Coordinates of C-alpha atoms in Angstrom, one line a residue:
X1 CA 202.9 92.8 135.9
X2 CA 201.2 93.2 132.7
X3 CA 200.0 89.6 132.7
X4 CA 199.3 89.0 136.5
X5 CA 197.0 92.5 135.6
X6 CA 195.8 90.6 132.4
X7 CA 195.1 87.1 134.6
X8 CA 193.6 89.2 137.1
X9 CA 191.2 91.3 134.5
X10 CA 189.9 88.1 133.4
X11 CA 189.2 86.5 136.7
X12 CA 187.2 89.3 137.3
X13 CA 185.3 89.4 133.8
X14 CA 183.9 85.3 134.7
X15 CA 182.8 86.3 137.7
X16 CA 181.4 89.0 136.3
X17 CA 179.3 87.1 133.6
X18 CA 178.6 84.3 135.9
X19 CA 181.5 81.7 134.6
X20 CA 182.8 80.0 138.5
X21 CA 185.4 78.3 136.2
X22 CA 188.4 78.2 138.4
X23 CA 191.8 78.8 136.7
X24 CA 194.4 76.6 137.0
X25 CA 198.1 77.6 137.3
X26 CA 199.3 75.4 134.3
X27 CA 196.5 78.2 132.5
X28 CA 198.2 81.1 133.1
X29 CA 201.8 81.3 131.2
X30 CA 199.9 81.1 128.2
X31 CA 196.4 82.3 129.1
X32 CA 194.7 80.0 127.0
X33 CA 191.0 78.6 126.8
X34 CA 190.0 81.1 130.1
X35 CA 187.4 82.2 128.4
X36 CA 186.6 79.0 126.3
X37 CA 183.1 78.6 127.5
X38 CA 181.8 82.2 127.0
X39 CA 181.2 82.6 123.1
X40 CA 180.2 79.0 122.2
X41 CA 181.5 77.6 119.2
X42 CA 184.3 79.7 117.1
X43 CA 182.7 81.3 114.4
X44 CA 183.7 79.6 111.1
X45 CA 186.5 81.5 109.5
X46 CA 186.9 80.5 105.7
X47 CA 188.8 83.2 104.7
X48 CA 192.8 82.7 104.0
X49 CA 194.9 84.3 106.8
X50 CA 197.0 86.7 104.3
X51 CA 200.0 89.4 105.8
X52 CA 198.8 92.8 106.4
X53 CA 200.6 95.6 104.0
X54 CA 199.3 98.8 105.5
X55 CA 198.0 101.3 103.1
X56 CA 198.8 105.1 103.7
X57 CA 195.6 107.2 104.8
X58 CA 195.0 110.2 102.7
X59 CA 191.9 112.1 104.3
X60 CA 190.8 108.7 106.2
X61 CA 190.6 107.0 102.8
X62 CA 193.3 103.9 102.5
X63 CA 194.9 103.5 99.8
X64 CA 196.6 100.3 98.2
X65 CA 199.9 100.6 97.5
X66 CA 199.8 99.1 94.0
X67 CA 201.6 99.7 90.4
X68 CA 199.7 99.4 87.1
X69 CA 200.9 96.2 86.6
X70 CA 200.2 94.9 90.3
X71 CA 196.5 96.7 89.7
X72 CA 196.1 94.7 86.5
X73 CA 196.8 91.4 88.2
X74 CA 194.9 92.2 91.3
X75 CA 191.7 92.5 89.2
X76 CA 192.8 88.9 87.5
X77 CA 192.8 87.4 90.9
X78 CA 189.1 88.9 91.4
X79 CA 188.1 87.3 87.9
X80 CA 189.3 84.4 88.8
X81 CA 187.7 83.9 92.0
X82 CA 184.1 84.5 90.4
X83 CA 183.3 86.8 93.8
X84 CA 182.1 89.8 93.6
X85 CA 184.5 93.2 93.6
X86 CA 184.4 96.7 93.5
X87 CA 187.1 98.9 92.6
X88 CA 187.7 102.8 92.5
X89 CA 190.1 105.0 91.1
X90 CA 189.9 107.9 93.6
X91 CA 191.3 111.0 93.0
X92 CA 191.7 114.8 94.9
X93 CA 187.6 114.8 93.9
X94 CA 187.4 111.7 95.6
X95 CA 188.7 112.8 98.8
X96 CA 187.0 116.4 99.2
X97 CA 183.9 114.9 98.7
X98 CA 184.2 112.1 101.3
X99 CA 184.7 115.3 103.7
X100 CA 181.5 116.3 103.1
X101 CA 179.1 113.4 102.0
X102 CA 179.7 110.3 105.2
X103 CA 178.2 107.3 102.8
X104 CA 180.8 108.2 99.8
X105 CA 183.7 108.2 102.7
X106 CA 182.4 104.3 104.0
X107 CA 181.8 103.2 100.3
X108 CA 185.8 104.1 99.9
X109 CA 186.5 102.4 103.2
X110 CA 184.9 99.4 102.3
X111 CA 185.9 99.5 98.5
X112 CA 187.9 96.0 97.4
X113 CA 190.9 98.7 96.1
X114 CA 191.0 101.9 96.1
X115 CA 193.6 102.9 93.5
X116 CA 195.4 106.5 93.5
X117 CA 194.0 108.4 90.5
X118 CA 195.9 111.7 91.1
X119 CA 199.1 112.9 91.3
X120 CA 198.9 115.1 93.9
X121 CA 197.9 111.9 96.1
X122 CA 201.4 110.7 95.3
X123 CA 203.3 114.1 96.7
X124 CA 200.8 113.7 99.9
X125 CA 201.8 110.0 100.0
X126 CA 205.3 111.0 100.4
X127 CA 205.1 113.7 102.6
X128 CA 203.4 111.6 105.1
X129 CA 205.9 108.8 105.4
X130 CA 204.5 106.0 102.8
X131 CA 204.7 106.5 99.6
X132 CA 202.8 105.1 96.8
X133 CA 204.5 103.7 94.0
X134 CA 202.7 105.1 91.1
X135 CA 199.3 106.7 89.9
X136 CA 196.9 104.2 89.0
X137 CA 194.4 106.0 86.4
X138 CA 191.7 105.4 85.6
X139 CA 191.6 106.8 81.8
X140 CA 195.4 104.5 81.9
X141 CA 193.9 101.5 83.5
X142 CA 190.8 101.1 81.3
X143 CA 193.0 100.5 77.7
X144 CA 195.0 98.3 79.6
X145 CA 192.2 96.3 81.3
X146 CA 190.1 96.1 77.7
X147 CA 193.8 94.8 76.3
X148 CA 194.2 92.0 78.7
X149 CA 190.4 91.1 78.0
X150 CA 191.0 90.5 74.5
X151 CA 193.9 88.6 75.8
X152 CA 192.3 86.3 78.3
X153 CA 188.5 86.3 76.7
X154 CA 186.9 88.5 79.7
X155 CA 183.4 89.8 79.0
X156 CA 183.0 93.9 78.9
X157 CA 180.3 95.9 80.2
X158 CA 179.8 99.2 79.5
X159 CA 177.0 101.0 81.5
X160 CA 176.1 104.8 81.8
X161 CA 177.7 107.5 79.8
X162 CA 175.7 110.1 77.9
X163 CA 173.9 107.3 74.9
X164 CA 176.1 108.9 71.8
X165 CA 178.8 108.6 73.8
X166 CA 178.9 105.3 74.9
X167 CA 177.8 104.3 71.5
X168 CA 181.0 105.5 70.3
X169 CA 183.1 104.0 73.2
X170 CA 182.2 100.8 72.6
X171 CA 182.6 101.1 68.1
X172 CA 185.8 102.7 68.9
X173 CA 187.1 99.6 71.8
X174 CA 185.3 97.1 69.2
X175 CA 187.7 98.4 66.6
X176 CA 190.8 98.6 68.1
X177 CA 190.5 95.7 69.8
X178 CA 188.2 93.3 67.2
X179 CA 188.5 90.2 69.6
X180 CA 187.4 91.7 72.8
X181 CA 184.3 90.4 73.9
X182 CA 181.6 93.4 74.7
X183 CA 178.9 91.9 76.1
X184 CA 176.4 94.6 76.2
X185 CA 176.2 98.5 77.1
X186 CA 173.4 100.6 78.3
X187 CA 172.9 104.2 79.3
X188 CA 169.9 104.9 81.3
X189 CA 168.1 107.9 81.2
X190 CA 169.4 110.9 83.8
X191 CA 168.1 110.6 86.5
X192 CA 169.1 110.9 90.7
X193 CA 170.3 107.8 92.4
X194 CA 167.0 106.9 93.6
X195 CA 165.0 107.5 91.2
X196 CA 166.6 105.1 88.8
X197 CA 164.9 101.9 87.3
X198 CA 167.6 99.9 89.3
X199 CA 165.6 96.8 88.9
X200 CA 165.6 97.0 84.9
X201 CA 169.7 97.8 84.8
X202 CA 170.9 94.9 87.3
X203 CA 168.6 92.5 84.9
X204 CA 170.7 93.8 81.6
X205 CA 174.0 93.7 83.5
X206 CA 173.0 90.0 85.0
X207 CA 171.6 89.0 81.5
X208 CA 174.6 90.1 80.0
X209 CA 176.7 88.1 82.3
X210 CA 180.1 90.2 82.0
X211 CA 183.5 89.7 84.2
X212 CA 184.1 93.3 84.2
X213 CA 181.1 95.9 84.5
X214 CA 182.8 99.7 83.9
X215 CA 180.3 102.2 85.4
X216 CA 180.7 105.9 84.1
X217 CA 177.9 107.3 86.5
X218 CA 180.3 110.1 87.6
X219 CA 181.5 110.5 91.2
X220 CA 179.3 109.9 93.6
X221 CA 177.0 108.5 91.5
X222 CA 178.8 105.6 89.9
X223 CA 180.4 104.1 93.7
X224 CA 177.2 104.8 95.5
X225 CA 175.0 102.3 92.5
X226 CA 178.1 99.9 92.6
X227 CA 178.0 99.9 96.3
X228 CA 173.8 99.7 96.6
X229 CA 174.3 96.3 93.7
X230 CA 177.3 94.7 93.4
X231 CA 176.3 91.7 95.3
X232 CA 173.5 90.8 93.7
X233 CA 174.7 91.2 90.3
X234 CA 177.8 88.9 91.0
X235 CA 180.0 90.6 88.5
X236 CA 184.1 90.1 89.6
X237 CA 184.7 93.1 88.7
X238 CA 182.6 96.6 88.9
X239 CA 185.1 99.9 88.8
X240 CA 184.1 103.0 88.5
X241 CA 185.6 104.8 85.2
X242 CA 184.3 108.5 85.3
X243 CA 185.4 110.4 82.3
X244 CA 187.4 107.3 80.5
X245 CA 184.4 106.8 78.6
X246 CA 184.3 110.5 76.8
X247 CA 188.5 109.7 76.6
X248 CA 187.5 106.4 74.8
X249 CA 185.1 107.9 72.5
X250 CA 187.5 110.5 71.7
X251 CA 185.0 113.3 73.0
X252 CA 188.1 114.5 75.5
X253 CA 191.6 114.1 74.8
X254 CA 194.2 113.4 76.7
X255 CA 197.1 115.5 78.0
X256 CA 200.4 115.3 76.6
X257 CA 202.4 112.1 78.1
X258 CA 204.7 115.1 79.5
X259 CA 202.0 116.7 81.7
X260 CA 200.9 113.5 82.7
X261 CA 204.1 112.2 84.7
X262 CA 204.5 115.8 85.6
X263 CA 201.4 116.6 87.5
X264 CA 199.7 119.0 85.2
X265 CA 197.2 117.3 83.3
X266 CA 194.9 118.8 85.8
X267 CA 196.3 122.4 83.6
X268 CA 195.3 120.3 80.4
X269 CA 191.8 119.6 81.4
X270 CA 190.9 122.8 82.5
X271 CA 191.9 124.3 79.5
X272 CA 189.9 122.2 77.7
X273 CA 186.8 122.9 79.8
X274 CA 187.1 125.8 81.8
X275 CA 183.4 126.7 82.5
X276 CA 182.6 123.1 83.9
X277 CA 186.3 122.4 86.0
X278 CA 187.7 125.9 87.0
X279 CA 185.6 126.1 90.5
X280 CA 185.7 122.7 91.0
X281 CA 189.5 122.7 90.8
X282 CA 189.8 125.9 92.7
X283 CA 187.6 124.2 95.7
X284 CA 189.6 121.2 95.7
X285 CA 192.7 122.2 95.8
X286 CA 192.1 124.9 98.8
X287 CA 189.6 121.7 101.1
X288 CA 192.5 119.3 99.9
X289 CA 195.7 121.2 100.6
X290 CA 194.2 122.5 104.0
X291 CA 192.9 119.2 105.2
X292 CA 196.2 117.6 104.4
X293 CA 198.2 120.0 105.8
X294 CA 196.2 119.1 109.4
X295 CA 196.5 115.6 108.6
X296 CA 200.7 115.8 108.6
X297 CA 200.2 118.7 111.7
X298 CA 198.6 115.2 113.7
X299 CA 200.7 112.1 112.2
X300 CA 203.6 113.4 110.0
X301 CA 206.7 111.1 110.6
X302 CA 209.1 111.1 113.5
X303 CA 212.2 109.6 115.1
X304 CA 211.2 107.3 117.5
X305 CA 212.9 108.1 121.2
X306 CA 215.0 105.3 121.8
X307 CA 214.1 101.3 121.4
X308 CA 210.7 100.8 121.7
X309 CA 208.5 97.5 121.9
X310 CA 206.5 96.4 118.6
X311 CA 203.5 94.9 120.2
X312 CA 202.1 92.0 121.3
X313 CA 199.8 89.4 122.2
X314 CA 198.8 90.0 126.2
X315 CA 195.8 87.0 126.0
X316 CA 195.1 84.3 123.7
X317 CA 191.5 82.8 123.7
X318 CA 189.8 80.3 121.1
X319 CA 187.6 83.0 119.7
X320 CA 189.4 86.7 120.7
X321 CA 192.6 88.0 121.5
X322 CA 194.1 90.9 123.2
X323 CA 197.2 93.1 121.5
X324 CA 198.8 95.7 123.3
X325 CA 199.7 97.9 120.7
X326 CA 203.4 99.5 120.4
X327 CA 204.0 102.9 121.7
X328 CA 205.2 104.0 118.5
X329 CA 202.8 103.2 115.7
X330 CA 204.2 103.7 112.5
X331 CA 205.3 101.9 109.7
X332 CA 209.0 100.9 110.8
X333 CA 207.4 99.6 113.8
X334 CA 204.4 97.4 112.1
X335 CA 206.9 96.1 110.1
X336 CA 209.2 94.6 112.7
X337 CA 206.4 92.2 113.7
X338 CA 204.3 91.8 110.8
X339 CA 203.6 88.1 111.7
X340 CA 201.5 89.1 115.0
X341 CA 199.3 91.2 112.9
X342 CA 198.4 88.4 109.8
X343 CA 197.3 86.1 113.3
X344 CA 195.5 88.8 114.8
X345 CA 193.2 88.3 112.0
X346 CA 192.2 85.0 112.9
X347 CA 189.6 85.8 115.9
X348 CA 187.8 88.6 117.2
X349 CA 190.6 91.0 118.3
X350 CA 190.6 93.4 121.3
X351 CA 193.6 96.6 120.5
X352 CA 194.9 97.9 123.4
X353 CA 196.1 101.4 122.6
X354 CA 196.1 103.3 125.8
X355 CA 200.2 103.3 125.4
X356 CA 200.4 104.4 122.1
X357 CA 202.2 108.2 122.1
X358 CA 202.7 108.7 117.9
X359 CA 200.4 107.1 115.4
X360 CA 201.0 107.6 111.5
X361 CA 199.0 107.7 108.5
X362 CA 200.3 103.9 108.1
X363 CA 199.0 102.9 111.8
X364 CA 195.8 104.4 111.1
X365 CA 196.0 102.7 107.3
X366 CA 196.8 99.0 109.6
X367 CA 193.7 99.5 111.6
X368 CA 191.1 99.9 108.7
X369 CA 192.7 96.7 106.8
X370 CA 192.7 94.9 110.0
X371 CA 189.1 95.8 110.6
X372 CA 187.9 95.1 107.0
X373 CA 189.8 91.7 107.3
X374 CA 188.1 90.6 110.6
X375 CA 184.7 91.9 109.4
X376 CA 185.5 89.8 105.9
X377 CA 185.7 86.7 108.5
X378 CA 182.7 87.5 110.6
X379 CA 184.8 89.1 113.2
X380 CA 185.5 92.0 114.8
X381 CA 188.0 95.0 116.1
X382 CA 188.0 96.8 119.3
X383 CA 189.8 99.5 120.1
X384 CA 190.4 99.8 123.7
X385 CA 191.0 102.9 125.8
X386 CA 192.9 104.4 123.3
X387 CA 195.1 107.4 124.0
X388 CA 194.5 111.0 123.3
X389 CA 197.0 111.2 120.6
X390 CA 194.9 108.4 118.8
X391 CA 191.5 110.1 119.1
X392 CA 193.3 113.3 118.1
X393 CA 194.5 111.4 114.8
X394 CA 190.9 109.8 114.6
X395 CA 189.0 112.9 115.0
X396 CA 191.3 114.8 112.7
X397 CA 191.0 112.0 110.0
X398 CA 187.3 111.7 110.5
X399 CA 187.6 108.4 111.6
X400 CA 186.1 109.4 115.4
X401 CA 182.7 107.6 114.5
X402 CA 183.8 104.4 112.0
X403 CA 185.5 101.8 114.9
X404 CA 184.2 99.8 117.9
X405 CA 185.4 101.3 121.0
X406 CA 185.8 100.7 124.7
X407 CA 187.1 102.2 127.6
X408 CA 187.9 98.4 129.5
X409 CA 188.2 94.9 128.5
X410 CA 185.3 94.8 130.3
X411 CA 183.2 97.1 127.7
X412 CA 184.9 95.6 124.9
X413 CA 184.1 92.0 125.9
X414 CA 180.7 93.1 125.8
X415 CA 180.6 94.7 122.5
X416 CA 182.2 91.4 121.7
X417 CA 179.5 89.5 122.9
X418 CA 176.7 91.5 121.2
X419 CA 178.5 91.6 118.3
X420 CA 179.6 88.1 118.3
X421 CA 177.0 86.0 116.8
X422 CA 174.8 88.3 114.2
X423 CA 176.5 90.8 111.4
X424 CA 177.4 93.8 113.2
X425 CA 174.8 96.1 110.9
X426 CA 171.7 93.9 112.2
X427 CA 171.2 94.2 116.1
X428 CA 168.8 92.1 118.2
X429 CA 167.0 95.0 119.6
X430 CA 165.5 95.5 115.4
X431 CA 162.4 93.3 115.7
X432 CA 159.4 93.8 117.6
X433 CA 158.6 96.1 120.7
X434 CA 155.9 96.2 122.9
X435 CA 155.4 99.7 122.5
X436 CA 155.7 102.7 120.3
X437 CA 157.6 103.8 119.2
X438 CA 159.6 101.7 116.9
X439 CA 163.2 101.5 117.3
X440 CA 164.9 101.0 114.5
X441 CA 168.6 101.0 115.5
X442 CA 171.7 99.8 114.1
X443 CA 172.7 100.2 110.5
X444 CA 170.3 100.1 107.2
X445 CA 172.4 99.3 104.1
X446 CA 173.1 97.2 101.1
X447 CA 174.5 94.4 103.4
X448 CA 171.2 94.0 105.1
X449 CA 168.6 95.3 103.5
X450 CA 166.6 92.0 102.6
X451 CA 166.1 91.6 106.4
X452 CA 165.7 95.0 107.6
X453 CA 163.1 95.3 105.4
X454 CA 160.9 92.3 106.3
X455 CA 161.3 93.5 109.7
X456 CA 160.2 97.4 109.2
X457 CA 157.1 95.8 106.7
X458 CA 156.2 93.4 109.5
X459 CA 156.0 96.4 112.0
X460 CA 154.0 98.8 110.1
X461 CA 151.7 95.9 108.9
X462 CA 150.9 95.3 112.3
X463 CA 150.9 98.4 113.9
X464 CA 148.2 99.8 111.3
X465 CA 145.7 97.4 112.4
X466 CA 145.9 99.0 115.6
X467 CA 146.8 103.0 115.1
X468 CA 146.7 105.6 112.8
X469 CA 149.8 107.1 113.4
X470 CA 153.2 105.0 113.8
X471 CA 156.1 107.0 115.2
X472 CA 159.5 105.8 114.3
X473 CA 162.6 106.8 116.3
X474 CA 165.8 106.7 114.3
X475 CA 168.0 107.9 117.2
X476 CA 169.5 104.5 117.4
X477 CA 170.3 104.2 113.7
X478 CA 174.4 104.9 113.8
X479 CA 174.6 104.8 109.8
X480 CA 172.2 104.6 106.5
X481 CA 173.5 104.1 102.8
X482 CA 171.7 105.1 99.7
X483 CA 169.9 101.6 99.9
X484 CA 168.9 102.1 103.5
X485 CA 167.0 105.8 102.3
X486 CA 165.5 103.9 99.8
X487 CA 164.1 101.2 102.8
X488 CA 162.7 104.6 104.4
X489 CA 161.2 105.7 101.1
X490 CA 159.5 102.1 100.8
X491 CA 158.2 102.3 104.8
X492 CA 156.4 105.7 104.0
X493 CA 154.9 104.2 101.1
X494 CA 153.5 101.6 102.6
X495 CA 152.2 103.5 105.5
X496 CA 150.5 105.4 103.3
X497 CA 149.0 102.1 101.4
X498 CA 147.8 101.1 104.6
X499 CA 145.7 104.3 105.5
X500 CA 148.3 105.2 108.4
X501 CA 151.1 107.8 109.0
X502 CA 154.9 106.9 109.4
X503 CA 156.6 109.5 111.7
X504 CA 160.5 109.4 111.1
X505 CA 162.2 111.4 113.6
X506 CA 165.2 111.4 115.8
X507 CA 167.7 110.9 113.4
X508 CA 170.8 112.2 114.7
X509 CA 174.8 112.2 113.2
X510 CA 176.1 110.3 110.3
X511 CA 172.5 109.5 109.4
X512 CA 171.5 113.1 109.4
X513 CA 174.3 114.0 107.9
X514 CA 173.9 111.9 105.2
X515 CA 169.8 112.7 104.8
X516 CA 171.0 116.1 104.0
X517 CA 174.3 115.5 101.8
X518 CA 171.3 113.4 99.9
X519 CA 168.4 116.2 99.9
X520 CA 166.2 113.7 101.6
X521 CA 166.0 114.9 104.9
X522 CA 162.4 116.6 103.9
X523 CA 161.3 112.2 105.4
X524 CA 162.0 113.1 108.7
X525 CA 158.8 115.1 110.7

């Protein structure tokens, strides 16, 4: 029944779209090529299908399951492959904030690793079904790292810190390590994200030429600037430090080796600076231990009821497929069928979830790496009609908003189709309309900006031969990074070159959300 309903769905979808392609019987054991003529050509997929080791979801932030060592030769691989990388070391700071402030929570989504800097990430790890192996420090990590760069001749970039400070970093790594290769360091004046010469810092860092940029902006600083750049300054590897630079300069010292494996150098730190940490640490630890406490109240393990199917593929096509998901999505089941989930990688990929009765932290961790995977290939996820203990676990995990969802196949081959052909951040509907006012929908970020912003310049410069006032709606916009408030900054500006008004209004959700978090919600009228 499941694949007559399947042959039958699809039947219905040509006809739908206009494709009189009649099937033939020898199609349907297999379902194969039915929809060959309705996406064109297959997108070009150059990345390397790789298996699919779901990380555990703290907070609706994923987390890799790796060691020191493993970390160490993860970020050799990223050297090696002269791509650009970000990585951060996220700890219980990490993940309060994300609860709050939407663009830090998608810059830890997206992140290239996201490494467990905390011990009480490990205890939640646990607790929920998946535990990770070890912390992965930052203030550990960094000594290492500058080790192996002596070792292998990897250029070291040091950038932020207060300017004594760094100074000192970098006479006391020089010293200790006299072959290391330090190929510059700068500390820019204080100043807020977006008022920073970003220009004159990505010239030093590009100048400089380094295979490992360390950015001690603090948190959310240092992951929003490494989000907002690390593409254009091609570095392999940019990771947020934090604090390891006052550790390295010996400004801070570090907890006994004792209170480390134990959990407590938390108790070390604040007794060092009590004024600066103790409310911090008190806030944390009451948002943190409350929002995971709901998290294992919504997807904490259990025993499955009795044998239970592990998935699999209901329709084939050259450029999508369709997975019925299992019924029971946790880790024990991903793992029985691994294989199905490395191919469902290789095309746009349709989730059917409508069955699924228990998801875990791990499901939730397999649908973000499958998602970033597809989207690494030009592809994408949908989740179709998924059941109400999935948006439960969604909502709960503040993941509601982040995926492409669909009640049908029907919806989701459209979404599909829309999506298919242009990154999903840039939508058709962004270039010119007839009328005001403009319509700037989609998403305005890092990814896109070069081309958002020739659009939005070409709209204003024409509209201001024509008006004196040039109402933008943001309604449409689903999501804005630090980048895409500085492209709003830049319209206004320009208006006001021109002699004409810009009216942002209508932003509504994660953007307004984020306006606020940012103290820059004073652009909208």
């Amino acid at each position: 029944m499941p694949h007559f309903r399947a042959a039958f769905e699809c039947c219905l979808l040509r006809l739908v779209q206009g494709k009189r392609k009649f099937i033939q019987p020898d199609e349907l054991p297999e379902f194969e090529y039915i929809f060959d003529d309705l996406d064109g050509p297959a997108v070009p997929q150059p990345a390397p299908l790789e298996e699919i080791i779901p990380s555990i979801v703290l907070l609706g932030v994923p987390f890799d399951h790796l060691t020191m060592k493993t970390a160490l030769e993860e970020i050799e691989k990223m050297i090696a492959s002269r791509e650009p990388h970000y990585l951060v070391t996220a700890n219980v700071d990490f993940l309060v904030q994300s609860l709050r402030d939407l663009e830090l929570r998608r810059i830890l989504l997206e992140a290239h690793r996201v490494l467990c800097d905390g011990t009480p990430l490990l205890w939640a790890s646990k607790l929920l079904g998946n535990a990770l192996p070890e912390r992965v420090a930052g203030s550990d990590l960094v000594p290492l790292l500058l080790e192996r760069a002596e070792e292998k001749g990897y250029r070291i970039f040091f950038l932020g810190g207060e300017a004594e400070v760094a100074e000192r970093a970098v006479q006391e790594a020089a010293a200790k390590y006299p072959r290391l290769i330090i190929a510059g360091h700068y500390s820019p004046p204080f100043q807020p994200l977006l008022e920073m010469d970003h220009d004159d810092i990505c010239r030093r860092v590009r100048q400089a030429a380094p295979d490992i940029l360390l950015v001690s902006f603090g948190c959310p600083k240092a992951e929003k600037w490494m989000s907002m750049h690390y593409r254009r300054l091609g570095v392999p590897v940019a990771i947020g430090v934090g604090g390891t630079i006052d550790f390295l300069a010996g400004r801070v010292k570090r907890a006994p080796a004792w209170m480390q494996r134990s959990g407590l150098e938390w108790v070390y730190r604040l007794l060092q600076e009590p004024r600066r940490l103790y409310r911090r640490y008190v806030d944390d630890l009451w948002f943190f231990g409350r929002a995971i406490a709901g998290q294992y109240l919504h997807c904490r393990p259990a025993e499955k009821p009795g044998d239970d199917s592990p998935g699999e593929v209901v329709l084939s096509e050259p450029t999508w497929q369709r997975i019925r998901a299992p019924g029971w999505f946790d880790a024990a089941t991903l793992a029985r069928n691994s294989e199905m989930w490395r191919e469902a990688q290789r095309h746009h990929c349709v989730l059917e979830l409508s069955g699924v009765q228990h998801i875990d932290s791990t499901g939730i961790g397999l649908l973000l790496a499958l998602e970033k995977r597809l989207t690494a290939r030009g592809s994408h996820l949908v989740l179709m009609d998924p059941s109400p203990t999935v948006r439960k676990v969604l909502k709960c995990l503040r993941l509601e908003h982040h995926f492409l969802t669909a009640s049908d196949i029907f919806t989701a081959r459209e979404l599909l189709d829309r999506n298919g052909h242009v990154p999903a951040s840039i939508q058709p509907e962004n270039g010119f309309h007839a009328t005001l006012p403009l319509i700037w929908s989609g998403e305005i970020t890092a990814a896109n900006e070069p081309e958002y912003w020739r659009r939005i310049e070409q709209e204003i410069r024409s509209w201001a031969e024509i008006t004196d006032i040039i109402p933008a709606d943001l309604a449409e916009l689903r999501f804005i990074d630090s980048t895409g408030i500085g492209v709003l900054l830049r319209a206004r500006k320009l208006a006001q070159k021109l002699g004409v008004t810009l009216q942002l209004r209508g932003a509504i959700g994660p953007v307004l959300d984020i306006l606020r978090v940012s103290r820059m919600d004073w652009l909208l009228d």
